[in-house]
Amino acid sequence: MKASKHSPRALLCSVLLSIPLLGQAETVNWANWLNGQISKHPEVLAATEQAAARKEDAEASEQPLYNPELSVGADRTGSENNFEAGLSQTIDWSDQQGALKEKAKLIRLSAQAGLSEAVLTQTSESLFALVEWRATELFEEIAESQQQRLDALLDQVEQRQQAGDLGRADAELLFLNLSRQLSEVAQAKAAVDRAETQVRERLPDWKPQDGGIPEYIWPALESQIGEADLLAHPSVAVARAEWQVLKSEAEVARRKAKASPTVGLSGGRDGGENVVGLTFSIPLNVRNNYSAEIRAANRRALEAEARFQALYRKQQYDLSGARAAWKRYDKQLRRWKELSQGRVQRSADLLEKQWQVGDLSTSEYLQALGQRAESLKTGIELEKLAQLGLIELLRQSGELTTPFQ
């Protein structure tokens, strides 16, 4: 079932749009799952209700301003019963309702932009959390692998020590390294636990076995949004819509200051005679011409315009900075991959063989193992930064709320 264009479930990163056709099915499945999780978050639910309430406000603004008034009266003069019934209607002479209808359109735009902004925030924060969790998982795997390697090495050192091949200092040095590694494993596991709670808070039904963001979601894609397209960014759209709403309110205030006449028609009996009356009244705005209200409304509109321009300008710089940062991280990640080319993965066995034959001392071997682990961590950190940079770029461009088509 295709999601509505204006529903939070319509959310999907524009990055997904570039996936090759063969990967479209699984991409859409994962995207639909993500959309469903985002739509369940309390912040998005609250934003949905807020948008619905604002749309009701818009509908209220479109209603006629004045209802007709019915009046009845009766009295008795001598033996005669007198009565009168009348109907009056205030006329929207300055067409306030026309201005209010225009305001209603802008309120709806503001409501939808506000909802898109909430979805954008939750989507980016959820993706950030998934990237962080995946990185901590990989850090934990490295720490545990290092500990297992040191445990196995300790057994070998003890055997070689008994055989007289190694001295006591080698065993003590290994013990110190292993002790430090136990602390590192504990910290890595704690980091995973913290990252997991962050993902669970963002994605209600997520479980660790669901994993992080699938690899096919990460094509090498540069955002195509330019500065001229930023008016569609939810945050900018909200600020622009609020400015337009206040601008329309200023027009409503200007028209409201003009007097609206009331016309009435009445009929009845008085002293045994039928009577018909016509009334016309109009407020005389001589003591208060409501000019202060008009000036205040205009000032609020000017303030909102300035805030919109400031936010639009800031968004342009934020987008430029995010794009530059992502390019930097992506370049360094590619460079690291070129340099490693599987060397880091193969180096552990090579180092162990060199230690076994005596080409490396125990201290040199332990130092080399530590450097290998740091190199692996560097690759994970660069990949994390590149992925976070891409998400930030798509958030600053507003493309995380582009519907899947």
GROMACS .gro file of C-alpha atoms in nm:
model
  405
    1MET     CA    1   0.000   0.000   0.000
    2LYS     CA    2   0.150   0.331  -0.105
    3ALA     CA    3   0.193   0.583   0.173
    4SER     CA    4   0.020   0.917   0.150
    5LYS     CA    5   0.244   1.203   0.039
    6HIS     CA    6   0.158   1.401   0.349
    7SER     CA    7   0.189   1.113   0.595
    8PRO     CA    8   0.491   1.061   0.820
    9ARG     CA    9   0.513   0.714   0.664
   10ALA     CA   10   0.596   0.882   0.332
   11LEU     CA   11   0.942   0.955   0.471
   12LEU     CA   12   1.239   0.817   0.281
   13CYS     CA   13   1.592   0.934   0.227
   14SER     CA   14   1.672   1.057  -0.120
   15VAL     CA   15   1.985   0.847  -0.086
   16LEU     CA   16   1.759   0.545  -0.125
   17LEU     CA   17   1.645   0.668  -0.463
   18SER     CA   18   1.984   0.597  -0.618
   19ILE     CA   19   1.992   0.227  -0.532
   20PRO     CA   20   2.021   0.006  -0.843
   21LEU     CA   21   1.701  -0.159  -0.959
   22LEU     CA   22   1.803  -0.506  -0.837
   23GLY     CA   23   1.829  -0.371  -0.483
   24GLN     CA   24   1.504  -0.174  -0.493
   25ALA     CA   25   1.283  -0.439  -0.329
   26GLU     CA   26   1.493  -0.490  -0.016
   27THR     CA   27   1.562  -0.116  -0.003
   28VAL     CA   28   1.191  -0.037  -0.004
   29ASN     CA   29   1.126  -0.303   0.261
   30TRP     CA   30   1.386  -0.155   0.494
   31ALA     CA   31   1.267   0.199   0.422
   32ASN     CA   32   0.907   0.104   0.498
   33TRP     CA   33   1.019  -0.053   0.825
   34LEU     CA   34   1.209   0.264   0.915
   35ASN     CA   35   0.912   0.481   0.822
   36GLY     CA   36   0.686   0.274   1.045
   37GLN     CA   37   0.925   0.309   1.338
   38ILE     CA   38   0.955   0.685   1.290
   39SER     CA   39   0.578   0.727   1.277
   40LYS     CA   40   0.544   0.549   1.612
   41HIS     CA   41   0.777   0.781   1.799
   42PRO     CA   42   0.594   1.003   2.052
   43GLU     CA   43   0.758   1.318   1.915
   44VAL     CA   44   0.621   1.245   1.567
   45LEU     CA   45   0.282   1.149   1.708
   46ALA     CA   46   0.272   1.479   1.897
   47ALA     CA   47   0.374   1.669   1.583
   48THR     CA   48   0.103   1.487   1.387
   49GLU     CA   49  -0.164   1.594   1.636
   50GLN     CA   50  -0.028   1.948   1.641
   51ALA     CA   51  -0.047   1.963   1.262
   52ALA     CA   52  -0.404   1.829   1.274
   53ALA     CA   53  -0.500   2.093   1.531
   54ARG     CA   54  -0.352   2.370   1.317
   55LYS     CA   55  -0.547   2.244   1.016
   56GLU     CA   56  -0.862   2.267   1.227
   57ASP     CA   57  -0.760   2.625   1.308
   58ALA     CA   58  -0.733   2.686   0.935
   59GLU     CA   59  -1.081   2.548   0.879
   60ALA     CA   60  -1.213   2.772   1.157
   61SER     CA   61  -1.057   3.075   0.987
   62GLU     CA   62  -1.250   2.998   0.669
   63GLN     CA   63  -1.588   3.011   0.836
   64PRO     CA   64  -1.817   3.318   0.792
   65LEU     CA   65  -1.740   3.594   1.039
   66TYR     CA   66  -2.092   3.696   1.139
   67ASN     CA   67  -2.402   3.492   1.211
   68PRO     CA   68  -2.745   3.651   1.170
   69GLU     CA   69  -2.912   3.774   1.489
   70LEU     CA   70  -3.274   3.709   1.576
   71SER     CA   71  -3.453   3.940   1.818
   72VAL     CA   72  -3.807   3.919   1.960
   73GLY     CA   73  -3.993   4.142   2.199
   74ALA     CA   74  -4.343   4.181   2.341
   75ASP     CA   75  -4.530   4.432   2.559
   76ARG     CA   76  -4.887   4.530   2.651
   77THR     CA   77  -5.040   4.874   2.615
   78GLY     CA   78  -5.386   4.891   2.769
   79SER     CA   79  -5.581   4.610   2.616
   80GLU     CA   80  -5.348   4.577   2.319
   81ASN     CA   81  -5.077   4.311   2.296
   82ASN     CA   82  -4.775   4.437   2.109
   83PHE     CA   83  -4.490   4.228   1.973
   84GLU     CA   84  -4.198   4.263   1.743
   85ALA     CA   85  -3.958   4.018   1.569
   86GLY     CA   86  -3.647   4.115   1.383
   87LEU     CA   87  -3.354   3.969   1.195
   88SER     CA   88  -3.022   4.148   1.154
   89GLN     CA   89  -2.699   4.066   0.977
   90THR     CA   90  -2.357   4.229   0.998
   91ILE     CA   91  -2.197   4.263   0.657
   92ASP     CA   92  -1.830   4.185   0.599
   93TRP     CA   93  -1.786   4.508   0.410
   94SER     CA   94  -1.404   4.496   0.392
   95ASP     CA   95  -1.391   4.125   0.298
   96GLN     CA   96  -1.214   4.009   0.612
   97GLN     CA   97  -1.316   3.655   0.527
   98GLY     CA   98  -1.116   3.672   0.204
   99ALA     CA   99  -0.805   3.759   0.401
  100LEU     CA  100  -0.883   3.487   0.654
  101LYS     CA  101  -0.917   3.226   0.379
  102GLU     CA  102  -0.574   3.322   0.251
  103LYS     CA  103  -0.444   3.293   0.607
  104ALA     CA  104  -0.601   2.945   0.634
  105LYS     CA  105  -0.404   2.825   0.330
  106LEU     CA  106  -0.083   2.947   0.487
  107ILE     CA  107  -0.165   2.784   0.821
  108ARG     CA  108  -0.204   2.450   0.643
  109LEU     CA  109   0.134   2.495   0.476
  110SER     CA  110   0.289   2.582   0.811
  111ALA     CA  111   0.130   2.277   0.975
  112GLN     CA  112   0.262   2.040   0.709
  113ALA     CA  113   0.609   2.196   0.721
  114GLY     CA  114   0.614   2.160   1.099
  115LEU     CA  115   0.528   1.792   1.071
  116SER     CA  116   0.797   1.741   0.807
  117GLU     CA  117   1.047   1.911   1.037
  118ALA     CA  118   0.962   1.669   1.319
  119VAL     CA  119   0.995   1.371   1.085
  120LEU     CA  120   1.327   1.503   0.953
  121THR     CA  121   1.462   1.540   1.307
  122GLN     CA  122   1.353   1.194   1.418
  123THR     CA  123   1.479   1.028   1.100
  124SER     CA  124   1.823   1.185   1.120
  125GLU     CA  125   1.854   1.114   1.494
  126SER     CA  126   1.750   0.752   1.437
  127LEU     CA  127   2.005   0.705   1.160
  128PHE     CA  128   2.272   0.871   1.374
  129ALA     CA  129   2.190   0.628   1.656
  130LEU     CA  130   2.210   0.325   1.425
  131VAL     CA  131   2.550   0.434   1.292
  132GLU     CA  132   2.684   0.491   1.644
  133TRP     CA  133   2.552   0.153   1.760
  134ARG     CA  134   2.710  -0.029   1.466
  135ALA     CA  135   3.045   0.139   1.530
  136THR     CA  136   3.039   0.043   1.899
  137GLU     CA  137   2.957  -0.315   1.799
  138LEU     CA  138   3.263  -0.325   1.574
  139PHE     CA  139   3.479  -0.170   1.844
  140GLU     CA  140   3.358  -0.438   2.083
  141GLU     CA  141   3.444  -0.713   1.833
  142ILE     CA  142   3.797  -0.578   1.799
  143ALA     CA  143   3.840  -0.554   2.176
  144GLU     CA  144   3.714  -0.910   2.231
  145SER     CA  145   3.926  -1.043   1.946
  146GLN     CA  146   4.229  -0.875   2.095
  147GLN     CA  147   4.151  -1.025   2.435
  148GLN     CA  148   4.110  -1.375   2.289
  149ARG     CA  149   4.438  -1.340   2.105
  150LEU     CA  150   4.612  -1.230   2.425
  151ASP     CA  151   4.455  -1.520   2.620
  152ALA     CA  152   4.585  -1.767   2.363
  153LEU     CA  153   4.921  -1.593   2.364
  154LEU     CA  154   4.944  -1.621   2.741
  155ASP     CA  155   4.908  -2.001   2.717
  156GLN     CA  156   5.185  -2.015   2.459
  157VAL     CA  157   5.411  -1.789   2.667
  158GLU     CA  158   5.363  -2.007   2.974
  159GLN     CA  159   5.448  -2.319   2.772
  160ARG     CA  160   5.757  -2.158   2.619
  161GLN     CA  161   5.857  -2.025   2.959
  162GLN     CA  162   5.846  -2.378   3.104
  163ALA     CA  163   6.052  -2.495   2.811
  164GLY     CA  164   6.305  -2.221   2.884
  165ASP     CA  165   6.239  -2.047   2.553
  166LEU     CA  166   6.112  -1.724   2.716
  167GLY     CA  167   6.187  -1.540   3.034
  168ARG     CA  168   5.957  -1.439   3.318
  169ALA     CA  169   5.954  -1.076   3.200
  170ASP     CA  170   5.768  -1.179   2.884
  171ALA     CA  171   5.490  -1.337   3.087
  172GLU     CA  172   5.463  -1.033   3.314
  173LEU     CA  173   5.450  -0.799   3.015
  174LEU     CA  174   5.175  -1.005   2.857
  175PHE     CA  175   4.983  -1.011   3.186
  176LEU     CA  176   4.990  -0.631   3.202
  177ASN     CA  177   4.863  -0.603   2.845
  178LEU     CA  178   4.588  -0.855   2.912
  179SER     CA  179   4.478  -0.669   3.225
  180ARG     CA  180   4.450  -0.346   3.029
  181GLN     CA  181   4.259  -0.527   2.756
  182LEU     CA  182   4.001  -0.653   3.008
  183SER     CA  183   3.924  -0.293   3.098
  184GLU     CA  184   3.898  -0.200   2.730
  185VAL     CA  185   3.652  -0.483   2.666
  186ALA     CA  186   3.437  -0.373   2.959
  187GLN     CA  187   3.431  -0.015   2.829
  188ALA     CA  188   3.348  -0.134   2.478
  189LYS     CA  189   3.055  -0.342   2.604
  190ALA     CA  190   2.927  -0.050   2.812
  191ALA     CA  191   2.944   0.173   2.502
  192VAL     CA  192   2.738  -0.085   2.311
  193ASP     CA  193   2.477  -0.089   2.588
  194ARG     CA  194   2.449   0.290   2.585
  195ALA     CA  195   2.426   0.303   2.206
  196GLU     CA  196   2.162   0.029   2.207
  197THR     CA  197   1.939   0.224   2.446
  198GLN     CA  198   1.964   0.526   2.216
  199VAL     CA  199   1.846   0.320   1.919
  200ARG     CA  200   1.563   0.162   2.120
  201GLU     CA  201   1.446   0.508   2.228
  202ARG     CA  202   1.429   0.620   1.864
  203LEU     CA  203   1.300   0.298   1.704
  204PRO     CA  204   1.042   0.131   1.934
  205ASP     CA  205   1.045  -0.218   1.776
  206TRP     CA  206   1.417  -0.239   1.696
  207LYS     CA  207   1.622  -0.531   1.829
  208PRO     CA  208   2.000  -0.580   1.809
  209GLN     CA  209   1.951  -0.874   1.573
  210ASP     CA  210   1.788  -0.630   1.328
  211GLY     CA  211   2.132  -0.480   1.282
  212GLY     CA  212   2.226  -0.133   1.171
  213ILE     CA  213   2.176   0.043   0.842
  214PRO     CA  214   2.216  -0.213   0.559
  215GLU     CA  215   2.523  -0.177   0.339
  216TYR     CA  216   2.315  -0.131   0.023
  217ILE     CA  217   2.180   0.193   0.169
  218TRP     CA  218   2.525   0.350   0.146
  219PRO     CA  219   2.597   0.414  -0.222
  220ALA     CA  220   2.854   0.681  -0.294
  221LEU     CA  221   2.604   0.961  -0.335
  222GLU     CA  222   2.653   1.334  -0.308
  223SER     CA  223   2.352   1.547  -0.225
  224GLN     CA  224   2.211   1.722  -0.530
  225ILE     CA  225   2.034   1.995  -0.335
  226GLY     CA  226   2.171   2.344  -0.394
  227GLU     CA  227   2.122   2.664  -0.200
  228ALA     CA  228   1.840   2.773  -0.430
  229ASP     CA  229   1.643   2.460  -0.334
  230LEU     CA  230   1.663   2.520   0.040
  231LEU     CA  231   1.327   2.699   0.052
  232ALA     CA  232   1.178   2.349   0.058
  233HIS     CA  233   1.380   2.249   0.366
  234PRO     CA  234   1.129   2.187   0.648
  235SER     CA  235   1.292   2.429   0.894
  236VAL     CA  236   1.310   2.702   0.630
  237ALA     CA  237   0.959   2.622   0.510
  238VAL     CA  238   0.826   2.653   0.866
  239ALA     CA  239   0.990   2.993   0.914
  240ARG     CA  240   0.867   3.113   0.575
  241ALA     CA  241   0.513   2.990   0.636
  242GLU     CA  242   0.501   3.154   0.980
  243TRP     CA  243   0.613   3.481   0.823
  244GLN     CA  244   0.340   3.454   0.559
  245VAL     CA  245   0.082   3.372   0.826
  246LEU     CA  246   0.175   3.682   1.026
  247LYS     CA  247   0.176   3.886   0.707
  248SER     CA  248  -0.179   3.769   0.637
  249GLU     CA  249  -0.275   3.849   0.997
  250ALA     CA  250  -0.157   4.205   0.937
  251GLU     CA  251  -0.389   4.224   0.638
  252VAL     CA  252  -0.673   4.084   0.848
  253ALA     CA  253  -0.606   4.350   1.113
  254ARG     CA  254  -0.610   4.623   0.845
  255ARG     CA  255  -0.945   4.508   0.709
  256LYS     CA  256  -1.086   4.453   1.056
  257ALA     CA  257  -1.020   4.818   1.137
  258LYS     CA  258  -1.276   4.917   0.876
  259ALA     CA  259  -1.627   4.941   1.012
  260SER     CA  260  -1.872   4.665   0.921
  261PRO     CA  261  -2.236   4.781   0.895
  262THR     CA  262  -2.533   4.588   1.031
  263VAL     CA  263  -2.864   4.574   0.847
  264GLY     CA  264  -3.183   4.462   1.021
  265LEU     CA  265  -3.543   4.395   0.924
  266SER     CA  266  -3.821   4.372   1.180
  267GLY     CA  267  -4.198   4.338   1.186
  268GLY     CA  268  -4.480   4.312   1.437
  269ARG     CA  269  -4.789   4.483   1.579
  270ASP     CA  270  -4.811   4.802   1.778
  271GLY     CA  271  -5.141   4.944   1.904
  272GLY     CA  272  -5.335   4.713   1.678
  273GLU     CA  273  -5.141   4.818   1.370
  274ASN     CA  274  -4.896   4.615   1.168
  275VAL     CA  275  -4.550   4.768   1.167
  276VAL     CA  276  -4.243   4.697   0.955
  277GLY     CA  277  -3.901   4.838   1.030
  278LEU     CA  278  -3.565   4.859   0.864
  279THR     CA  279  -3.250   4.937   1.062
  280PHE     CA  280  -2.899   5.023   0.961
  281SER     CA  281  -2.608   5.071   1.199
  282ILE     CA  282  -2.235   5.117   1.160
  283PRO     CA  283  -1.966   5.157   1.425
  284LEU     CA  284  -1.802   5.498   1.437
  285ASN     CA  285  -1.433   5.435   1.481
  286VAL     CA  286  -1.365   5.782   1.615
  287ARG     CA  287  -1.240   5.703   1.966
  288ASN     CA  288  -1.035   5.405   1.854
  289ASN     CA  289  -0.937   5.360   1.491
  290TYR     CA  290  -0.739   5.040   1.569
  291SER     CA  291  -0.424   5.178   1.406
  292ALA     CA  292  -0.210   5.050   1.695
  293GLU     CA  293  -0.327   4.693   1.628
  294ILE     CA  294  -0.238   4.733   1.260
  295ARG     CA  295   0.109   4.864   1.339
  296ALA     CA  296   0.171   4.582   1.588
  297ALA     CA  297   0.064   4.319   1.334
  298ASN     CA  298   0.292   4.472   1.071
  299ARG     CA  299   0.584   4.472   1.315
  300ARG     CA  300   0.530   4.106   1.398
  301ALA     CA  301   0.526   4.025   1.026
  302LEU     CA  302   0.852   4.216   0.974
  303GLU     CA  303   1.010   4.032   1.268
  304ALA     CA  304   0.904   3.696   1.124
  305GLU     CA  305   1.043   3.793   0.784
  306ALA     CA  306   1.379   3.884   0.937
  307ARG     CA  307   1.388   3.553   1.128
  308PHE     CA  308   1.307   3.364   0.810
  309GLN     CA  309   1.584   3.540   0.619
  310ALA     CA  310   1.831   3.471   0.902
  311LEU     CA  311   1.737   3.101   0.915
  312TYR     CA  312   1.754   3.070   0.537
  313ARG     CA  313   2.100   3.226   0.537
  314LYS     CA  314   2.216   3.001   0.822
  315GLN     CA  315   2.082   2.694   0.642
  316GLN     CA  316   2.284   2.782   0.335
  317TYR     CA  317   2.603   2.793   0.541
  318ASP     CA  318   2.510   2.476   0.732
  319LEU     CA  319   2.455   2.290   0.406
  320SER     CA  320   2.785   2.411   0.266
  321GLY     CA  321   2.968   2.309   0.583
  322ALA     CA  322   2.801   1.967   0.595
  323ARG     CA  323   2.890   1.897   0.233
  324ALA     CA  324   3.253   1.995   0.287
  325ALA     CA  325   3.279   1.781   0.603
  326TRP     CA  326   3.130   1.475   0.434
  327LYS     CA  327   3.365   1.508   0.138
  328ARG     CA  328   3.659   1.529   0.375
  329TYR     CA  329   3.561   1.219   0.572
  330ASP     CA  330   3.472   1.024   0.259
  331LYS     CA  331   3.807   1.108   0.099
  332GLN     CA  332   4.001   0.995   0.405
  333LEU     CA  333   3.798   0.674   0.430
  334ARG     CA  334   3.871   0.589   0.068
  335ARG     CA  335   4.238   0.657   0.130
  336TRP     CA  336   4.243   0.429   0.434
  337LYS     CA  337   4.081   0.149   0.235
  338GLU     CA  338   4.340   0.188  -0.039
  339LEU     CA  339   4.621   0.170   0.214
  340SER     CA  340   4.486  -0.126   0.410
  341GLN     CA  341   4.379  -0.348   0.116
  342GLY     CA  342   4.335  -0.640   0.356
  343ARG     CA  343   4.682  -0.595   0.508
  344VAL     CA  344   4.544  -0.526   0.854
  345GLN     CA  345   4.336  -0.844   0.849
  346ARG     CA  346   4.633  -1.061   0.743
  347SER     CA  347   4.887  -0.892   0.967
  348ALA     CA  348   4.785  -1.073   1.289
  349ASP     CA  349   4.886  -1.419   1.161
  350LEU     CA  350   5.205  -1.279   1.007
  351LEU     CA  351   5.305  -1.112   1.333
  352GLU     CA  352   5.241  -1.431   1.529
  353LYS     CA  353   5.462  -1.632   1.292
  354GLN     CA  354   5.741  -1.377   1.328
  355TRP     CA  355   5.713  -1.397   1.706
  356GLN     CA  356   5.712  -1.776   1.698
  357VAL     CA  357   6.038  -1.791   1.503
  358GLY     CA  358   6.196  -1.522   1.715
  359ASP     CA  359   6.203  -1.240   1.458
  360LEU     CA  360   5.996  -1.031   1.703
  361SER     CA  361   6.041  -1.003   2.077
  362THR     CA  362   5.735  -1.036   2.298
  363SER     CA  363   5.727  -0.662   2.365
  364GLU     CA  364   5.756  -0.586   1.992
  365TYR     CA  365   5.483  -0.838   1.916
  366LEU     CA  366   5.248  -0.688   2.174
  367GLN     CA  367   5.320  -0.340   2.045
  368ALA     CA  368   5.249  -0.450   1.687
  369LEU     CA  369   4.921  -0.614   1.793
  370GLY     CA  370   4.819  -0.291   1.962
  371GLN     CA  371   4.902  -0.090   1.650
  372ARG     CA  372   4.703  -0.334   1.439
  373ALA     CA  373   4.400  -0.291   1.666
  374GLU     CA  374   4.435   0.088   1.649
  375SER     CA  375   4.447   0.071   1.270
  376LEU     CA  376   4.124  -0.131   1.263
  377LYS     CA  377   3.964   0.120   1.499
  378THR     CA  378   4.076   0.403   1.274
  379GLY     CA  379   3.899   0.242   0.979
  380ILE     CA  380   3.580   0.199   1.181
  381GLU     CA  381   3.599   0.557   1.307
  382LEU     CA  382   3.651   0.695   0.955
  383GLU     CA  383   3.359   0.490   0.823
  384LYS     CA  384   3.140   0.612   1.108
  385LEU     CA  385   3.236   0.974   1.046
  386ALA     CA  386   3.171   0.940   0.672
  387GLN     CA  387   2.828   0.787   0.733
  388LEU     CA  388   2.737   1.045   0.997
  389GLY     CA  389   2.859   1.313   0.758
  390LEU     CA  390   2.635   1.185   0.481
  391ILE     CA  391   2.333   1.175   0.712
  392GLU     CA  392   2.410   1.528   0.831
  393LEU     CA  393   2.441   1.646   0.471
  394LEU     CA  394   2.104   1.493   0.382
  395ARG     CA  395   1.952   1.648   0.695
  396GLN     CA  396   2.086   1.994   0.617
  397SER     CA  397   1.962   1.964   0.258
  398GLY     CA  398   1.622   1.838   0.373
  399GLU     CA  399   1.646   1.529   0.152
  400LEU     CA  400   1.570   1.292   0.440
  401THR     CA  401   1.205   1.383   0.398
  402THR     CA  402   1.189   1.331   0.021
  403PRO     CA  403   0.905   1.082  -0.051
  404PHE     CA  404   0.998   0.756  -0.225
  405GLN     CA  405   0.872   0.753  -0.580
   0.00000   0.00000   0.00000
